[in-house]
Coordinates of C-alpha atoms in Angstrom, one line a residue:
Chain A
M46 CA 11.3 16.0 39.5
G47 CA 11.8 19.5 39.6
E48 CA 15.0 19.3 37.1
M49 CA 12.8 16.9 34.9
E50 CA 10.0 19.3 34.4
E51 CA 12.8 22.4 33.8
L52 CA 14.6 20.5 31.1
R53 CA 10.5 19.7 29.5
K54 CA 9.8 23.3 29.8
E55 CA 13.0 24.1 28.1
M56 CA 12.6 21.7 25.1
E57 CA 9.2 23.1 24.7
N58 CA 10.0 26.3 24.1
L59 CA 13.0 25.8 21.9
K60 CA 10.2 23.7 19.7
D61 CA 8.3 26.9 19.9
Q62 CA 11.2 29.1 18.7
I63 CA 11.9 26.9 15.7
T64 CA 8.0 26.6 14.9
A65 CA 8.0 30.5 15.0
A66 CA 11.5 30.8 13.2
R67 CA 10.0 28.7 10.4
K68 CA 6.9 31.0 10.3
T69 CA 8.8 33.8 9.5
F70 CA 9.8 32.6 6.4
Q71 CA 6.6 31.3 5.3
D72 CA 5.6 34.3 2.8
S73 CA 2.8 32.1 0.8
T74 CA 1.2 28.7 1.0
L75 CA 1.9 26.0 -2.0
Q76 CA -2.0 26.2 -2.8
E77 CA -1.7 30.3 -3.4
A78 CA 1.1 29.4 -5.5
A79 CA -0.4 26.8 -7.6
A80 CA -3.7 28.5 -7.8
G81 CA -3.2 29.4 -11.7
V82 CA -2.1 25.8 -12.3
T83 CA -4.3 23.9 -14.9
V84 CA -6.5 21.1 -12.9
V85 CA -5.3 17.5 -13.7
G86 CA -8.6 16.1 -14.1
R87 CA -9.8 12.4 -13.0
V88 CA -7.2 9.9 -13.1
Q89 CA -8.1 6.4 -14.3
L90 CA -5.5 3.9 -14.8
K91 CA -5.6 0.7 -16.5
T92 CA -4.1 -2.8 -15.8
R93 CA -1.6 -3.5 -18.7
K94 CA -0.3 -6.9 -16.8
T95 CA -0.8 -9.3 -14.2
L96 CA 2.4 -11.0 -12.6
R97 CA 1.5 -14.0 -11.4
G98 CA 3.4 -16.9 -9.6
H99 CA 3.4 -15.6 -5.7
L100 CA 1.3 -17.9 -3.3
A101 CA 0.6 -15.5 -0.6
K102 CA 0.4 -11.3 0.1
I103 CA 2.9 -9.4 -1.5
Y104 CA 4.5 -7.5 1.4
A105 CA 6.9 -5.4 -0.7
M106 CA 8.3 -4.3 -4.2
H107 CA 10.8 -2.5 -5.9
W108 CA 11.4 -1.2 -9.3
G109 CA 14.9 -2.1 -10.9
T110 CA 16.3 1.3 -12.5
D111 CA 16.0 0.2 -16.1
S112 CA 12.2 0.4 -15.6
T113 CA 11.6 -2.9 -16.9
L114 CA 12.5 -5.6 -14.2
C115 CA 11.1 -5.4 -10.6
V116 CA 11.4 -7.7 -7.6
S117 CA 8.9 -8.6 -5.1
A118 CA 8.7 -10.1 -1.9
S119 CA 5.9 -12.1 -0.7
Q120 CA 4.5 -14.0 2.6
D121 CA 5.5 -17.3 0.8
G122 CA 9.0 -16.9 1.7
K123 CA 9.8 -16.1 -1.9
L124 CA 11.4 -13.2 -3.8
I125 CA 10.6 -13.2 -7.6
V126 CA 12.1 -11.1 -10.0
W127 CA 10.2 -10.3 -13.0
D128 CA 10.5 -9.0 -16.4
T129 CA 7.3 -6.7 -16.5
I130 CA 7.1 -6.8 -20.4
T131 CA 6.7 -10.3 -20.9
T132 CA 5.8 -11.0 -17.4
N133 CA 8.0 -13.6 -16.8
K134 CA 9.8 -14.7 -13.6
V135 CA 13.5 -14.2 -14.4
N136 CA 14.6 -15.2 -10.6
A137 CA 12.7 -17.1 -7.7
I138 CA 14.4 -16.8 -5.0
P139 CA 13.6 -19.1 -1.8
L140 CA 14.2 -17.3 1.6
K141 CA 15.1 -18.7 5.1
S142 CA 12.0 -16.6 6.2
S143 CA 8.7 -15.8 5.1
W144 CA 8.4 -12.6 7.2
V145 CA 10.0 -10.4 4.5
M146 CA 9.0 -6.8 5.1
T147 CA 11.2 -5.1 2.4
C148 CA 12.9 -5.6 -0.6
A149 CA 15.4 -3.6 -2.9
Y150 CA 17.1 -4.0 -6.7
A151 CA 20.5 -2.4 -6.8
P152 CA 20.6 0.7 -9.1
S153 CA 23.1 -1.8 -11.2
G154 CA 20.6 -4.5 -11.7
N155 CA 23.6 -7.0 -10.1
L156 CA 22.1 -7.4 -6.5
V157 CA 18.7 -7.8 -4.7
A158 CA 18.2 -7.4 -1.2
C159 CA 15.4 -7.9 1.5
G160 CA 14.9 -8.4 5.5
G161 CA 12.0 -8.8 8.2
L162 CA 11.5 -10.5 11.2
D163 CA 15.0 -11.9 11.0
N164 CA 16.6 -8.7 12.2
M165 CA 18.8 -9.1 9.0
C166 CA 19.1 -7.6 5.5
S167 CA 20.2 -10.3 3.1
I168 CA 22.3 -9.6 -0.3
Y169 CA 21.9 -12.0 -3.2
N170 CA 23.8 -11.7 -6.1
L171 CA 21.8 -11.9 -9.5
K172 CA 24.8 -12.4 -11.8
G173 CA 26.8 -15.1 -10.0
K174 CA 29.4 -16.9 -12.2
D175 CA 27.0 -20.6 -12.4
G176 CA 24.0 -18.5 -13.0
N177 CA 22.5 -19.9 -9.6
V178 CA 21.3 -17.1 -7.2
K179 CA 22.8 -17.3 -4.0
V180 CA 23.1 -15.3 -0.7
M181 CA 25.9 -13.1 -0.8
R182 CA 26.0 -11.5 2.7
E183 CA 24.1 -11.4 5.4
L184 CA 24.0 -8.2 7.1
A185 CA 23.4 -8.7 10.8
A186 CA 23.6 -6.3 13.7
H187 CA 20.3 -4.6 14.0
T188 CA 18.3 -5.6 17.2
G189 CA 15.0 -5.1 15.5
Y190 CA 13.1 -6.0 12.8
L191 CA 14.4 -4.7 9.1
S192 CA 11.8 -2.3 7.8
C193 CA 13.3 -1.1 4.8
C194 CA 16.8 -1.3 3.1
R195 CA 17.5 0.6 -0.3
F196 CA 21.3 0.3 -2.2
L197 CA 23.6 3.0 -2.7
S198 CA 25.5 1.0 -5.0
D199 CA 26.8 -2.8 -5.2
T200 CA 28.8 -2.0 -2.1
E201 CA 27.0 0.0 0.0
I202 CA 23.2 -0.3 1.4
I203 CA 21.5 1.6 3.9
T204 CA 19.0 -0.1 5.9
S205 CA 16.0 1.0 8.5
S206 CA 15.4 -1.1 11.6
G207 CA 12.6 -1.7 14.4
D208 CA 15.5 -0.9 16.8
C209 CA 15.0 3.0 15.9
T210 CA 18.1 3.1 14.2
C211 CA 19.4 3.3 10.2
V212 CA 22.4 2.0 9.3
L213 CA 25.0 2.3 6.1
W214 CA 26.8 -1.1 5.7
D215 CA 29.7 -2.0 3.9
I216 CA 28.4 -5.0 1.6
E217 CA 32.1 -6.4 1.2
T218 CA 32.9 -6.9 4.6
G219 CA 29.4 -7.0 5.9
T220 CA 30.1 -4.4 8.7
Q221 CA 28.2 -1.2 9.9
K222 CA 30.1 1.9 8.3
T223 CA 27.5 4.4 9.9
V224 CA 24.7 4.1 12.6
F225 CA 22.3 6.8 12.3
A226 CA 20.5 7.2 15.8
G227 CA 18.1 9.7 16.6
H228 CA 14.6 8.5 16.3
Q229 CA 12.5 7.7 19.7
G230 CA 10.6 4.8 17.8
D231 CA 10.9 2.3 15.6
A232 CA 12.0 3.2 11.9
M233 CA 9.7 2.2 9.6
S234 CA 10.7 3.3 5.8
L235 CA 13.5 5.4 4.2
G236 CA 14.1 6.8 0.6
V237 CA 17.5 7.9 -1.0
S238 CA 17.9 11.5 -2.5
P239 CA 18.4 11.8 -6.1
D240 CA 22.0 12.4 -5.6
F241 CA 22.8 9.6 -3.1
K242 CA 24.1 12.1 -0.5
Y243 CA 21.1 12.2 1.7
F244 CA 18.1 9.8 3.0
I245 CA 15.3 10.1 4.7
S246 CA 13.7 7.9 7.4
G247 CA 10.2 7.9 8.7
A248 CA 9.6 6.7 12.4
C249 CA 7.0 5.5 15.0
D250 CA 7.9 8.8 17.0
F251 CA 6.0 10.4 14.0
T252 CA 9.2 12.1 12.5
A253 CA 11.0 12.4 9.3
K254 CA 14.4 13.1 9.5
L255 CA 17.1 14.0 6.8
W256 CA 20.6 12.5 7.4
D257 CA 23.4 13.4 5.7
I258 CA 24.9 10.3 4.8
R259 CA 29.2 10.9 4.5
E260 CA 29.1 13.5 7.5
A261 CA 26.7 10.8 9.6
E262 CA 24.3 13.6 10.7
C263 CA 20.6 14.5 11.1
R264 CA 20.3 17.7 9.2
Q265 CA 16.6 18.3 9.9
T266 CA 13.5 16.5 11.5
F267 CA 10.2 17.2 10.4
G268 CA 7.1 16.8 12.8
G269 CA 3.4 17.3 12.2
H270 CA 2.0 14.2 12.0
E271 CA -0.1 12.9 14.9
S272 CA 0.7 9.3 14.6
D273 CA 3.5 6.8 13.1
I274 CA 5.0 7.7 9.7
N275 CA 5.1 4.6 7.6
A276 CA 6.1 5.3 4.0
I277 CA 8.5 8.3 3.1
G278 CA 9.8 8.9 -0.4
F279 CA 11.6 12.1 -1.9
F280 CA 9.9 14.6 -4.0
P281 CA 11.4 13.7 -7.5
N282 CA 13.5 16.8 -7.3
G283 CA 15.0 15.7 -4.3
N284 CA 14.0 19.1 -2.9
A285 CA 11.3 18.0 -0.9
V286 CA 9.8 14.9 1.2
I287 CA 6.6 13.0 1.0
T288 CA 5.4 11.1 4.1
G289 CA 2.5 8.8 4.8
S290 CA 1.3 8.1 8.2
D291 CA -1.3 6.3 10.3
D292 CA -3.1 9.4 11.0
A293 CA -4.8 8.8 7.5
T294 CA -3.0 11.9 5.6
C295 CA 0.3 12.5 3.6
K296 CA 2.3 15.7 3.9
L297 CA 4.8 17.4 1.8
Y298 CA 7.6 19.0 3.6
D299 CA 10.0 21.3 1.7
L300 CA 14.0 20.9 2.6
R301 CA 14.7 24.4 2.1
A302 CA 12.0 26.2 3.8
D303 CA 12.6 23.3 6.5
Q304 CA 8.9 23.3 6.9
E305 CA 5.4 21.3 5.9
L306 CA 3.9 22.7 2.5
L307 CA 0.8 20.4 2.6
T308 CA -1.1 17.8 3.9
Y309 CA -3.0 15.5 2.0
Q310 CA -6.3 14.6 3.8
D311 CA -9.8 14.1 3.4
S312 CA -12.8 13.7 6.1
S313 CA -13.7 10.5 4.4
I314 CA -10.3 8.8 4.6
M315 CA -9.9 7.3 7.9
C316 CA -7.7 4.5 7.0
G317 CA -3.7 5.0 7.5
V318 CA -1.3 5.3 4.6
T319 CA 1.5 2.7 4.5
S320 CA 3.1 3.1 0.8
L321 CA 3.3 5.9 -1.5
A322 CA 4.9 6.6 -4.8
S323 CA 4.7 9.7 -6.8
S324 CA 4.8 10.2 -10.4
K325 CA 7.9 11.1 -12.3
S326 CA 6.9 14.8 -12.4
G327 CA 5.5 14.8 -9.2
R328 CA 2.2 16.1 -9.9
L329 CA 0.7 12.9 -8.6
L330 CA 1.0 10.9 -5.3
L331 CA -0.3 7.5 -5.0
A332 CA -1.0 6.6 -1.3
G333 CA -1.8 3.0 -0.6
H334 CA -3.9 2.9 2.4
D335 CA -3.9 0.2 5.0
D336 CA -7.4 -1.0 3.8
F337 CA -5.7 -1.8 0.5
N338 CA -7.1 1.1 -1.0
V339 CA -5.1 3.7 -3.2
N340 CA -5.8 7.2 -3.6
I341 CA -4.4 9.3 -6.1
W342 CA -3.5 12.9 -5.1
D343 CA -3.1 16.3 -7.3
M344 CA 0.3 17.0 -5.4
L345 CA 0.2 20.8 -6.1
K346 CA -3.8 21.4 -5.3
A347 CA -4.1 18.6 -2.8
E348 CA -7.1 17.4 -4.2
R349 CA -7.8 13.9 -4.7
V350 CA -8.2 12.7 -8.3
G351 CA -8.9 9.2 -8.3
V352 CA -8.7 5.8 -7.0
L353 CA -6.5 2.9 -8.1
A354 CA -8.3 -0.5 -8.2
G355 CA -11.5 0.4 -7.7
H356 CA -13.4 -2.3 -6.2
D357 CA -11.9 -5.2 -4.2
N358 CA -9.3 -3.1 -2.2
R359 CA -6.3 -5.6 -2.6
V360 CA -3.3 -3.2 -2.9
S361 CA -0.6 -3.8 -0.2
C362 CA 2.2 -2.2 -1.9
I363 CA 2.8 0.3 -4.8
G364 CA 5.9 1.5 -6.6
V365 CA 6.5 3.8 -9.6
S366 CA 9.0 3.1 -12.2
S367 CA 11.9 5.7 -12.5
D368 CA 10.9 6.4 -16.3
G369 CA 7.3 7.2 -14.8
M370 CA 5.9 5.0 -17.3
A371 CA 4.4 2.7 -14.8
C372 CA 3.0 1.9 -11.5
C373 CA 3.2 -1.4 -10.0
T374 CA 0.9 -2.9 -7.1
G375 CA 1.1 -5.8 -5.1
S376 CA -2.0 -7.5 -3.4
W377 CA -3.2 -9.8 -0.5
D378 CA -4.5 -12.2 -3.1
S379 CA -0.7 -12.9 -4.5
F380 CA -0.8 -11.0 -7.9
L381 CA 1.2 -8.0 -8.6
K382 CA -0.1 -5.4 -11.6
I383 CA 1.3 -2.9 -13.7
W384 CA -1.0 0.1 -14.3
N385 CA -0.5 3.3 -16.3
Chain B
M1487 CA -15.9 1.5 15.6
T1488 CA -13.2 2.6 13.3
Q1489 CA -13.6 1.1 9.7
D1490 CA -10.4 -0.8 10.8
Q1491 CA -11.9 -2.6 13.8
K1492 CA -15.0 -3.4 11.3
T1493 CA -12.5 -5.0 9.4
A1494 CA -10.6 -6.9 11.6
S1495 CA -13.6 -8.0 13.9
M1496 CA -15.3 -9.2 10.1
M1497 CA -11.9 -10.8 9.2
S1498 CA -11.2 -13.0 12.2
G1499 CA -14.9 -13.5 13.8
Q1500 CA -13.6 -13.5 17.2
E1501 CA -15.6 -12.7 20.4
E1502 CA -13.7 -10.4 22.0
E1503 CA -13.4 -7.1 20.0
E1504 CA -10.2 -6.9 18.3
L1505 CA -8.3 -3.5 18.3
P1506 CA -7.3 -1.7 14.8
V1507 CA -3.9 -3.6 13.3
N1508 CA -2.2 -3.1 10.4
H1509 CA -2.6 -5.6 7.4
T1510 CA 0.2 -3.9 5.2
G1511 CA 3.6 -2.9 5.2
P1512 CA 6.2 -3.9 8.2
K1513 CA 3.7 -3.9 10.8
G1514 CA 1.1 -5.9 8.6
V1515 CA 4.1 -8.2 8.8
I1516 CA 4.1 -8.1 12.5
N1517 CA 0.2 -8.7 12.9
D1518 CA 0.8 -11.5 10.4
W1519 CA 3.1 -13.5 12.2
R1520 CA 1.2 -12.7 15.6
R1521 CA -1.8 -14.4 14.1
F1522 CA 0.0 -17.3 12.6
K1523 CA 1.7 -17.9 16.3
L1524 CA -1.8 -17.7 17.7
D1525 CA -3.5 -19.4 15.4
S1526 CA -1.2 -22.3 14.9
L1527 CA -1.8 -25.6 17.1
D1528 CA 1.8 -25.3 18.1
P1529 CA 1.4 -27.0 21.3
T1530 CA 5.1 -26.0 22.1
V1531 CA 4.0 -22.6 22.9
P1532 CA 2.8 -22.4 26.4
Q1533 CA -0.2 -20.8 27.7
S1534 CA 1.6 -17.9 29.4
K1535 CA 3.1 -17.2 26.1
R1536 CA -0.2 -17.3 24.5
E1537 CA -1.3 -14.8 26.9
L1538 CA 1.7 -12.3 26.3
L1539 CA 1.2 -12.4 22.9
R1540 CA -2.4 -11.9 23.1
Q1541 CA -1.5 -8.8 25.4
M1542 CA 1.4 -7.1 23.2
S1543 CA -1.1 -7.2 20.1
S1544 CA -2.9 -4.5 22.4
P1545 CA -1.2 -2.0 23.5
R1546 CA -2.6 0.3 26.7
E1547 CA -3.6 3.7 25.5
D1548 CA -1.6 5.3 28.4
D1549 CA 1.9 3.6 27.7
K1550 CA 3.3 6.0 25.4
E1551 CA 6.5 4.3 25.6
R1552 CA 5.2 1.0 24.5
L1553 CA 3.3 2.7 21.5
N1554 CA 6.6 3.9 19.8
R1555 CA 8.0 0.0 19.7
K1556 CA 5.9 -2.2 18.0
M1557 CA 7.7 -5.3 19.0
S1558 CA 8.3 -6.5 22.4
A1559 CA 11.6 -8.3 23.6
Q1560 CA 9.7 -11.6 24.6
E1561 CA 8.4 -11.4 20.9
Y1562 CA 11.6 -11.1 19.5
E1563 CA 12.6 -14.5 21.0
M1564 CA 9.5 -15.9 20.0
I1565 CA 10.8 -16.1 16.0
Q1566 CA 12.1 -19.4 15.3
E1567 CA 12.0 -21.6 12.0
E1568 CA 8.6 -22.2 11.2
D1569 CA 7.1 -25.3 10.3
E1570 CA 6.3 -25.1 6.5
G1571 CA 3.1 -27.2 6.5
S1572 CA 1.6 -24.8 8.9
L1573 CA 2.7 -21.8 7.2
K1574 CA 1.0 -22.9 4.2
R1575 CA -2.3 -23.5 5.8
Y1576 CA -1.9 -20.2 7.5
R1577 CA -1.6 -18.5 3.8
T1578 CA -4.2 -20.4 2.3
Q1579 CA -6.8 -19.7 5.6
S1580 CA -5.9 -15.8 5.6
M1581 CA -6.5 -15.1 1.9
Q1582 CA -10.0 -17.2 1.9
E1583 CA -10.8 -15.0 5.0
M1584 CA -10.4 -12.2 3.2
H1585 CA -12.2 -13.6 0.1
E1586 CA -15.0 -14.2 2.2
R1587 CA -14.9 -10.9 4.0
L1588 CA -15.2 -9.2 0.5
S1589 CA -18.5 -11.3 -0.7
F1590 CA -19.7 -10.7 2.4
G1591 CA -22.9 -8.2 1.5
P1592 CA -26.2 -8.2 -0.2
A1593 CA -26.9 -10.1 -3.6
F1594 CA -28.6 -8.7 -6.9
E1595 CA -30.2 -10.8 -9.8
E1596 CA -30.7 -7.9 -12.3
V1597 CA -30.4 -4.5 -13.4
K1598 CA -32.5 -1.8 -11.5
E1599 CA -34.2 0.6 -13.3
L1600 CA -34.0 4.3 -11.9
E1601 CA -36.8 6.6 -12.1
S1602 CA -35.3 9.7 -10.8
G1603 CA -32.7 11.9 -9.6
D1604 CA -33.7 11.0 -6.0
A1605 CA -33.7 7.2 -6.9
F1606 CA -30.0 7.3 -7.8
L1607 CA -29.0 9.5 -5.0
E1608 CA -30.5 6.9 -3.0
V1609 CA -28.8 4.0 -4.6
I1610 CA -25.7 5.8 -4.6
E1611 CA -26.0 6.8 -1.0
K1612 CA -27.7 4.1 0.5
E1613 CA -26.0 0.8 -0.7
H1614 CA -23.9 -1.4 1.7
Q1615 CA -20.4 0.2 1.6
M1616 CA -19.0 -2.5 0.2
T1617 CA -21.2 -3.1 -2.7
L1618 CA -20.1 -1.6 -5.8
V1619 CA -22.7 0.4 -7.8
I1620 CA -22.2 0.6 -11.5
V1621 CA -25.3 3.0 -13.4
H1622 CA -25.6 2.8 -17.0
I1623 CA -26.8 6.1 -18.5
Y1624 CA -28.8 5.4 -21.7
Q1625 CA -31.2 7.2 -24.1
H1626 CA -33.7 5.3 -26.6
G1627 CA -32.2 5.8 -29.8
V1628 CA -28.7 6.4 -29.2
K1629 CA -26.3 3.8 -30.4
G1630 CA -25.2 1.2 -28.5
C1631 CA -27.3 1.7 -25.4
E1632 CA -29.5 -1.3 -26.4
Q1633 CA -26.8 -3.6 -26.9
L1634 CA -25.1 -2.1 -23.5
N1635 CA -27.9 -3.0 -21.7
S1636 CA -28.1 -6.7 -22.6
C1637 CA -24.7 -6.9 -21.8
L1638 CA -25.3 -5.6 -18.2
D1639 CA -28.1 -7.7 -18.0
C1640 CA -25.8 -11.0 -18.4
L1641 CA -23.1 -9.6 -16.2
A1642 CA -25.8 -9.0 -13.5
L1643 CA -26.3 -12.6 -13.2
E1644 CA -22.4 -13.3 -13.4
Y1645 CA -21.6 -10.6 -10.9
P1646 CA -24.6 -10.7 -8.0
S1647 CA -22.4 -8.9 -5.2
I1648 CA -22.8 -5.6 -7.9
R1649 CA -25.8 -3.3 -7.7
F1650 CA -26.1 -2.7 -11.5
C1651 CA -28.5 0.1 -12.5
R1652 CA -29.7 1.8 -15.8
M1653 CA -31.2 5.1 -16.1
D1654 CA -33.1 7.2 -18.9
A1655 CA -31.0 10.2 -19.4
V1656 CA -34.0 12.4 -19.2
A1657 CA -35.0 10.9 -16.1
T1658 CA -31.7 12.4 -14.6
G1659 CA -33.0 15.7 -14.9
A1660 CA -29.6 16.9 -16.2
V1661 CA -30.1 16.1 -19.9
E1662 CA -28.0 18.8 -20.5
R1663 CA -25.0 17.1 -19.1
F1664 CA -25.9 13.6 -20.6
T1665 CA -26.0 14.5 -24.5
P1666 CA -26.1 11.9 -27.1
E1667 CA -22.4 12.3 -27.6
V1668 CA -21.6 10.9 -24.4
L1669 CA -23.9 8.3 -24.1
P1670 CA -24.2 5.4 -23.1
A1671 CA -22.2 6.3 -19.8
L1672 CA -21.1 4.1 -17.3
L1673 CA -21.1 5.8 -13.7
V1674 CA -19.2 3.6 -11.1
Y1675 CA -19.7 4.4 -7.1
K1676 CA -18.7 2.6 -4.0
A1677 CA -19.7 3.6 -0.6
G1678 CA -21.3 7.2 -1.8
E1679 CA -17.9 7.7 -4.0
S1680 CA -17.2 7.7 -7.4
L1681 CA -14.6 5.5 -8.5
A1682 CA -14.6 5.8 -12.1
H1683 CA -17.0 7.2 -15.0
F1684 CA -17.0 6.4 -18.4
L1685 CA -18.7 8.7 -21.0
A1686 CA -19.5 7.1 -24.4
V1687 CA -18.2 4.0 -23.2
T1688 CA -19.1 2.1 -26.3
K1689 CA -15.8 4.1 -28.2
H1690 CA -13.7 1.4 -26.1
F1691 CA -15.7 -1.5 -28.1
N1692 CA -16.0 -2.8 -31.6
E1693 CA -19.3 -2.0 -33.7
D1694 CA -20.4 -5.5 -32.2
F1695 CA -19.8 -6.1 -28.6
F1696 CA -20.9 -8.6 -25.7
A1697 CA -20.7 -9.1 -22.1
T1698 CA -17.0 -10.0 -22.1
D1699 CA -15.9 -7.2 -23.8
V1700 CA -17.5 -5.0 -21.4
E1701 CA -16.4 -7.3 -18.3
G1702 CA -13.1 -7.1 -20.0
F1703 CA -13.1 -3.6 -19.9
L1704 CA -14.2 -3.0 -16.5
N1705 CA -11.4 -5.5 -15.4
E1706 CA -8.8 -3.8 -16.6
Y1707 CA -9.9 -1.0 -14.5
G1708 CA -9.6 -3.2 -11.5
L1709 CA -13.3 -2.4 -10.8
L1710 CA -14.9 -6.4 -10.8
P1711 CA -14.2 -8.5 -8.2
K1712 CA -13.0 -12.2 -8.8
K1713 CA -15.7 -14.4 -9.5
E1714 CA -14.2 -17.0 -7.1
F1715 CA -11.6 -18.0 -5.1
T1716 CA -9.4 -20.9 -6.3
A1717 CA -6.8 -22.5 -3.7
W1718 CA -3.2 -22.6 -5.4
A1719 CA -1.7 -25.8 -6.0
D1720 CA 1.4 -25.4 -4.3
D1721 CA 4.1 -26.8 -6.7
E1722 CA 7.3 -27.2 -5.4
D1723 CA 9.3 -24.6 -6.6
E1724 CA 13.1 -24.8 -5.3
G1725 CA 14.3 -21.3 -6.7
G1726 CA 17.0 -20.8 -8.9
D1727 CA 16.7 -19.1 -12.6
V1728 CA 13.0 -20.0 -13.7
E1729 CA 12.6 -19.6 -17.5

């Protein structure tokens, strides 16, 4: 018992040293630096399109890089690829399992992927020779549910899992290239950096980790949240990380300063954050909560500037297109809506 | 109880108090699956396993190890190919319950006239937290106000769950803020918080506008509830490319 106590004390000491070291670099706060910036004013978004076709709660959605097509995954056991301009369904892909947690669109637009309680990441080829969409690969090796997946290219994809690890896969061979272990709790979400060199993961150990993909190492770990991190994303310029947690707050961490810059919280918000997306400029943060409500924050001033879909809290997932022109929300009543 | 607990118990109507669960994200999927397993009339799930599922859904506070892991080894074993029929029933039932949860609340019949700033605050702060409050600030003689009033009279009948109110700009006690250029104004509140405000709202409509125009406008901002829940007709869509 004595040795455990010693090690625990050493660990606490090291943590305190890190915190102190980080503090020495903190010469200002983001709010002080942004004090002179003009206020954003109230943000009220309008529905432009409604995408109808799913039969149950939408669990996840992801925009294609062309900012026109997007893919959604629903409890009805289907992946649907939508043309958000015409609202037509481009593909409707039946899944083996209804319990899908994540879906992703490859940057090329050729592939989509999904996974969930089946512990696998299934890759589908949208551009097959005979026109039918078929499973191209089933990436199976995780010993826990697949919480999130994001393509690096048509040949590589990164997944996060309830087995606490993240994995880089070779899609051609269907094998694991790198296993990123280190989280002490289920990995819930991941985001890839704009230059595709790094990715970040948020987990149920209340931390976010920055990983170097090629060096296969964890570069930085960010703490501070008081509960599970459910959603994570890179700030548009790739220099900061945004997290959303069950502690009902979002946080902004700067990678170069290696510390937290801001916490987005309000005493009236008591419900956990389960999805997030930032505007293209990074000025606005859309935070989706577990009560199906979406709060819109001014990221610089840490002030709430609006809510999305005011009434009937319905939003189960959100995503902002890469050109920043629209936001897509999935709801528990089977619809997706495009807003701006 | 926290908001989540209220939501959970309202949703399932179970006697035992439900611990907070996630409804969205991967944890939402896990909890939906657990509910499906518990609710489905699956005779092959033995009594002991049902009890296990119930226990897994409510981790003990003192078990820190357990809290970091959201699914147990036993639960992973219970995942299997599910019967499409019971899945369909579960989905419809879940959505129906959510709709009912949201229609739960007081019903109103007409537009209420607010006579003072105090009455305004009372409505904003005291209404049921699920009730949407829409206040129309008008002034006699200002173009569009009378038309908007009749539109809201109609909408009040169509959307009984919404608390429609109207108030003379003079009665607000803030006449400098509600000058004729910004009237008529529509202010939308819920649970004491401002959701939206539309000044000179009639600039969004044509000269002649009707209840449907106002309804459509409010709908665009996601402010109106669905009038009724229609169960989806499940057409057999076998997948592949759809035009």
